[in-house]
Coordinates of C-alpha atoms and ligand atoms in Angstrom, one line a residue:
M1065 CA -27.8 -19.9 -5.0
S1066 CA -26.3 -22.8 -3.0
E1067 CA -24.5 -20.3 -0.7
V1068 CA -24.8 -21.3 2.9
L1069 CA -23.0 -18.3 4.4
A1070 CA -22.5 -14.9 2.8
A1071 CA -21.2 -11.6 4.1
Q1072 CA -21.8 -8.4 2.2
E1073 CA -19.8 -5.2 2.8
I1074 CA -19.4 -5.9 6.5
D1075 CA -17.6 -3.5 8.8
L1076 CA -16.7 -4.1 12.5
C1077 CA -15.7 -1.1 14.6
Y1078 CA -14.3 -1.2 18.1
G1079 CA -15.0 2.4 19.1
S1080 CA -13.6 4.6 16.4
S1081 CA -11.3 1.9 15.1
R1082 CA -12.6 0.1 12.0
V1083 CA -11.0 -3.3 12.1
V1084 CA -13.0 -5.1 9.4
R1085 CA -13.5 -2.9 6.3
G1086 CA -16.2 -3.7 3.8
A1087 CA -15.5 -7.5 3.7
N1088 CA -17.3 -9.7 1.2
I1089 CA -17.2 -13.5 1.4
A1090 CA -19.5 -16.3 0.3
L1091 CA -19.3 -20.0 1.0
R1092 CA -21.1 -22.9 -0.6
R1093 CA -21.9 -26.2 1.0
G1094 CA -18.8 -28.3 1.2
E1095 CA -16.4 -25.4 0.6
I1096 CA -13.3 -24.6 2.7
A1097 CA -12.0 -21.1 2.7
A1098 CA -8.7 -20.1 4.2
V1099 CA -8.0 -16.6 5.5
S1100 CA -4.4 -15.6 6.2
G1101 CA -2.8 -12.3 7.1
P1102 CA -0.6 -10.4 9.6
S1103 CA -1.3 -10.3 13.3
G1104 CA -3.8 -7.6 14.2
S1105 CA -5.2 -7.5 10.6
G1106 CA -8.7 -8.4 11.8
K1107 CA -9.0 -12.1 11.1
S1108 CA -10.5 -13.1 14.4
S1109 CA -12.8 -10.1 14.3
L1110 CA -14.0 -11.2 10.9
L1111 CA -14.8 -14.7 12.2
Y1112 CA -16.7 -13.3 15.2
C1113 CA -18.9 -11.3 12.7
L1114 CA -19.4 -14.3 10.4
A1115 CA -20.4 -16.5 13.3
G1116 CA -22.7 -14.0 14.9
V1117 CA -20.5 -13.7 18.0
L1118 CA -20.3 -10.0 17.5
P1119 CA -22.9 -7.9 15.6
V1120 CA -21.5 -6.1 12.5
S1121 CA -21.3 -2.3 12.5
S1122 CA -22.6 -2.2 9.0
G1123 CA -23.3 -4.6 6.1
E1124 CA -24.9 -8.0 6.6
V1125 CA -24.2 -11.6 7.2
R1126 CA -26.6 -14.2 5.9
F1127 CA -26.8 -17.9 6.9
E1128 CA -29.1 -20.0 4.6
G1129 CA -30.6 -16.7 3.4
R1130 CA -31.4 -15.3 6.8
T1131 CA -29.7 -12.2 8.0
L1132 CA -28.1 -12.7 11.4
G1133 CA -28.9 -9.2 12.4
G1134 CA -32.6 -9.9 12.0
L1135 CA -32.6 -12.7 14.5
S1136 CA -33.6 -12.4 18.1
D1137 CA -30.9 -13.2 20.7
A1138 CA -32.6 -16.5 21.4
E1139 CA -32.7 -17.4 17.7
L1140 CA -29.1 -16.4 17.2
S1141 CA -28.0 -18.5 20.3
A1142 CA -29.9 -21.5 19.0
L1143 CA -28.3 -21.1 15.5
R1144 CA -24.8 -20.8 16.9
R1145 CA -25.4 -23.8 19.2
D1146 CA -27.0 -26.1 16.7
R1147 CA -25.6 -25.2 13.3
F1148 CA -22.2 -23.6 13.9
G1149 CA -19.0 -24.9 15.3
F1150 CA -16.3 -22.5 16.5
V1151 CA -12.7 -23.2 17.3
F1152 CA -11.5 -20.2 19.3
Q1153 CA -7.9 -19.0 18.8
Y1154 CA -7.1 -19.8 22.5
G1155 CA -9.0 -23.0 22.9
E1156 CA -11.5 -21.8 25.6
L1157 CA -12.2 -25.3 27.1
L1158 CA -14.2 -25.3 30.3
P1159 CA -11.7 -26.2 33.1
E1160 CA -14.2 -28.0 35.3
L1161 CA -15.2 -30.5 32.6
T1162 CA -13.1 -33.4 31.4
V1163 CA -11.8 -33.6 27.8
E1164 CA -14.7 -35.9 26.8
E1165 CA -17.3 -33.7 28.6
N1166 CA -15.9 -30.6 26.8
T1167 CA -16.1 -32.4 23.5
A1168 CA -19.7 -33.6 24.1
L1169 CA -21.0 -30.2 25.2
P1170 CA -22.6 -29.2 21.9
L1171 CA -24.6 -32.5 21.9
R1172 CA -25.6 -32.1 25.6
L1173 CA -26.7 -28.6 24.9
A1174 CA -28.8 -29.9 22.0
G1175 CA -30.5 -32.3 24.5
Q1176 CA -28.7 -35.5 23.7
R1177 CA -28.4 -38.1 26.4
K1178 CA -25.1 -38.2 28.3
A1179 CA -24.1 -41.8 27.3
Q1180 CA -24.8 -41.1 23.6
A1181 CA -23.1 -37.7 23.6
L1182 CA -20.0 -39.1 25.3
A1183 CA -19.8 -42.0 22.8
A1184 CA -19.9 -39.5 19.9
A1185 CA -17.3 -37.4 21.6
G1186 CA -15.1 -40.5 22.1
E1187 CA -15.2 -41.2 18.4
V1188 CA -14.1 -37.8 17.3
L1189 CA -11.4 -37.8 20.0
G1190 CA -10.2 -41.1 18.8
R1191 CA -9.8 -39.8 15.3
L1192 CA -7.7 -37.0 16.6
G1193 CA -5.5 -39.4 18.7
L1194 CA -6.9 -38.2 22.0
R1195 CA -8.9 -41.2 23.3
E1196 CA -6.5 -41.9 26.2
L1197 CA -6.9 -38.3 27.5
R1198 CA -10.7 -38.3 27.6
E1199 CA -11.0 -38.3 31.4
R1200 CA -8.4 -35.6 32.0
R1201 CA -9.2 -31.9 32.7
P1202 CA -8.0 -29.2 30.2
S1203 CA -5.2 -28.2 32.7
Q1204 CA -3.8 -31.8 32.5
V1205 CA -3.2 -31.8 28.7
S1206 CA -0.7 -30.0 26.5
G1207 CA -1.4 -26.9 24.5
G1208 CA -1.6 -28.8 21.2
Q1209 CA -3.7 -31.5 22.8
G1210 CA -6.1 -28.9 24.1
Q1211 CA -6.3 -27.3 20.7
R1212 CA -7.3 -30.6 19.2
V1213 CA -10.0 -31.0 21.9
A1214 CA -11.3 -27.6 20.9
V1215 CA -11.5 -28.9 17.3
A1216 CA -13.3 -32.1 18.3
R1217 CA -15.8 -30.0 20.2
A1218 CA -16.5 -27.8 17.2
L1219 CA -17.1 -30.8 15.0
V1220 CA -18.9 -33.3 17.2
H1221 CA -22.5 -32.0 16.4
R1222 CA -21.7 -32.0 12.6
P1223 CA -22.4 -28.3 12.2
A1224 CA -23.4 -26.6 8.9
V1225 CA -20.5 -24.1 9.2
V1226 CA -17.3 -24.4 11.1
F1227 CA -15.3 -21.3 12.0
A1228 CA -11.8 -22.2 13.1
D1229 CA -9.3 -19.6 14.3
E1230 CA -5.7 -20.9 13.9
P1231 CA -6.8 -24.5 14.7
T1232 CA -3.4 -25.9 13.9
G1233 CA -1.3 -23.0 15.4
S1234 CA 0.2 -25.2 18.1
L1235 CA 0.5 -28.4 16.2
D1236 CA 3.2 -30.4 14.5
S1237 CA 2.7 -31.2 10.8
V1238 CA 1.3 -34.7 11.4
N1239 CA -1.3 -33.5 13.9
A1240 CA -2.1 -30.4 11.8
Q1241 CA -2.9 -32.7 8.9
A1242 CA -5.1 -34.9 11.1
V1243 CA -7.1 -31.8 12.1
L1244 CA -7.3 -30.6 8.5
Q1245 CA -8.5 -34.1 7.5
E1246 CA -11.4 -33.7 10.0
F1247 CA -12.4 -30.4 8.3
L1248 CA -12.1 -32.0 4.9
T1249 CA -14.2 -35.0 5.8
L1250 CA -16.9 -32.8 7.3
A1251 CA -17.0 -30.6 4.2
R1252 CA -16.8 -33.4 1.6
S1253 CA -19.1 -35.9 3.3
Q1254 CA -21.5 -33.7 5.2
G1255 CA -21.5 -30.6 3.0
A1256 CA -20.3 -28.3 5.8
A1257 CA -18.7 -25.0 4.9
V1258 CA -15.5 -24.2 6.7
V1259 CA -13.8 -20.8 7.3
L1260 CA -10.3 -21.4 8.5
V1261 CA -7.9 -18.7 9.7
T1262 CA -4.4 -20.0 9.3
H1263 CA -0.8 -18.9 9.0
D1264 CA 0.2 -22.3 7.7
A1265 CA 0.8 -22.2 3.9
D1266 CA 0.4 -26.0 3.7
V1267 CA -3.0 -25.8 5.3
A1268 CA -4.2 -22.9 3.2
A1269 CA -3.1 -24.7 0.0
Q1270 CA -5.6 -27.4 0.7
A1271 CA -8.5 -25.0 1.0
D1272 CA -10.9 -24.4 -2.0
T1273 CA -10.6 -20.7 -1.8
R1274 CA -8.0 -18.4 -0.2
Y1275 CA -8.2 -14.9 1.1
T1276 CA -5.8 -12.5 2.7
M1277 CA -6.6 -9.9 5.3
V1278 CA -4.5 -6.8 5.6
D1279 CA -5.5 -3.8 7.7
G1280 CA -9.1 -5.0 7.9
V1281 CA -9.4 -5.5 4.1
L1282 CA -10.3 -9.0 2.9
T1283 CA -9.0 -9.9 -0.6
P1284 CA -9.7 -13.1 -2.5
Q1285 CA -6.6 -14.9 -3.8
G1286 CA -8.4 -17.2 -6.2
R1287 CA -8.1 -20.9 -6.2
P1288 CA -4.9 -22.8 -5.5
A1289 CA -3.1 -24.2 -8.6
P1290 CA -4.2 -27.8 -9.2
Ligands
ATP1398 N1 -12.1 -5.8 22.0 C1 -11.3 -5.0 21.3 N2 -11.4 -3.7 21.5 C2 -10.6 -2.9 20.7 N3 -9.7 -3.3 19.8 C3 -9.7 -4.6 19.6 C4 -10.5 -5.5 20.3 N4 -10.2 -6.8 19.9 C5 -9.3 -6.6 18.9 N5 -9.0 -5.3 18.7 C6 -8.0 -4.8 17.7 O1 -8.6 -5.1 16.4 C7 -7.6 -5.4 15.5 C8 -7.9 -6.7 14.9 O2 -7.7 -7.7 15.9 P1 -7.9 -9.3 15.6 O3 -7.9 -10.0 16.8 O4 -9.1 -9.4 14.7 O5 -6.6 -9.6 14.7 P2 -6.1 -10.9 14.1 O6 -5.9 -10.7 12.6 O7 -6.9 -12.0 14.5 O8 -4.6 -11.0 14.8 P3 -3.8 -12.4 15.3 O9 -3.2 -13.0 14.1 O10 -2.7 -11.8 16.2 O11 -4.7 -13.2 16.0 C9 -6.3 -5.3 16.3 O12 -5.7 -4.0 16.0 C10 -6.7 -5.4 17.7 O13 -5.8 -4.7 18.5
MG1399 MG1 -6.7 -13.7 15.8

């Protein structure tokens, strides 16, 4: 199988509340999957499970054939740092770092030299129209600009899988398309798999596979019409 990421019958419970219910999803290299569904249906929770941010309550998530639940904390941290990119729903930039330092963070954590990491960050920021903002702090940019910085940071180290939670939620259609283009390029030219939570029908329509999440139940919608 060329599946890079696969979840089988995963549940996530917060106390007695089961917010992800028996979800199954599999992604091949280069595949973009879009997940849509009402607020509170469990989309962010699903991403946290797939990315190993939260341990599943039952079932299993495999990355390149290895079960996340079987990894040590150190192995899981290294995997998330080196192979995954995550765009959190609310940005989560570090306030004391500049835009370019935030973007370069995954490369710095992987041991890359500062000048090289900042240069790579500058390139991604440039493609997202943010080059002029690179020395500002997150508090000095708009919500949508901060969202694009979070996207740049999730892509800068060319991860094998990108998890993006409403990455275009605060963006106009032109900037939303620029963000989507970055995901498409990473998928098509680097073979990354992308799981995209989105409310935007135009964004979902450009994914390879689509799912809906309702009350914790994930249902495939098949491929978009050509
Ligand atoms: N830490 C938590 N403890 C308890 N319940 C939680 C916790 N986090 C989320 N929930 C609940 O789990 C359910 C799923 O939440 P989740 O954030 O995954 O939804 P979502 O589909 O991402 O919603 P939205 O579109 O609003 O972002 C909701 O009912 C939410 O209230
Ligand atoms: Mg959410």
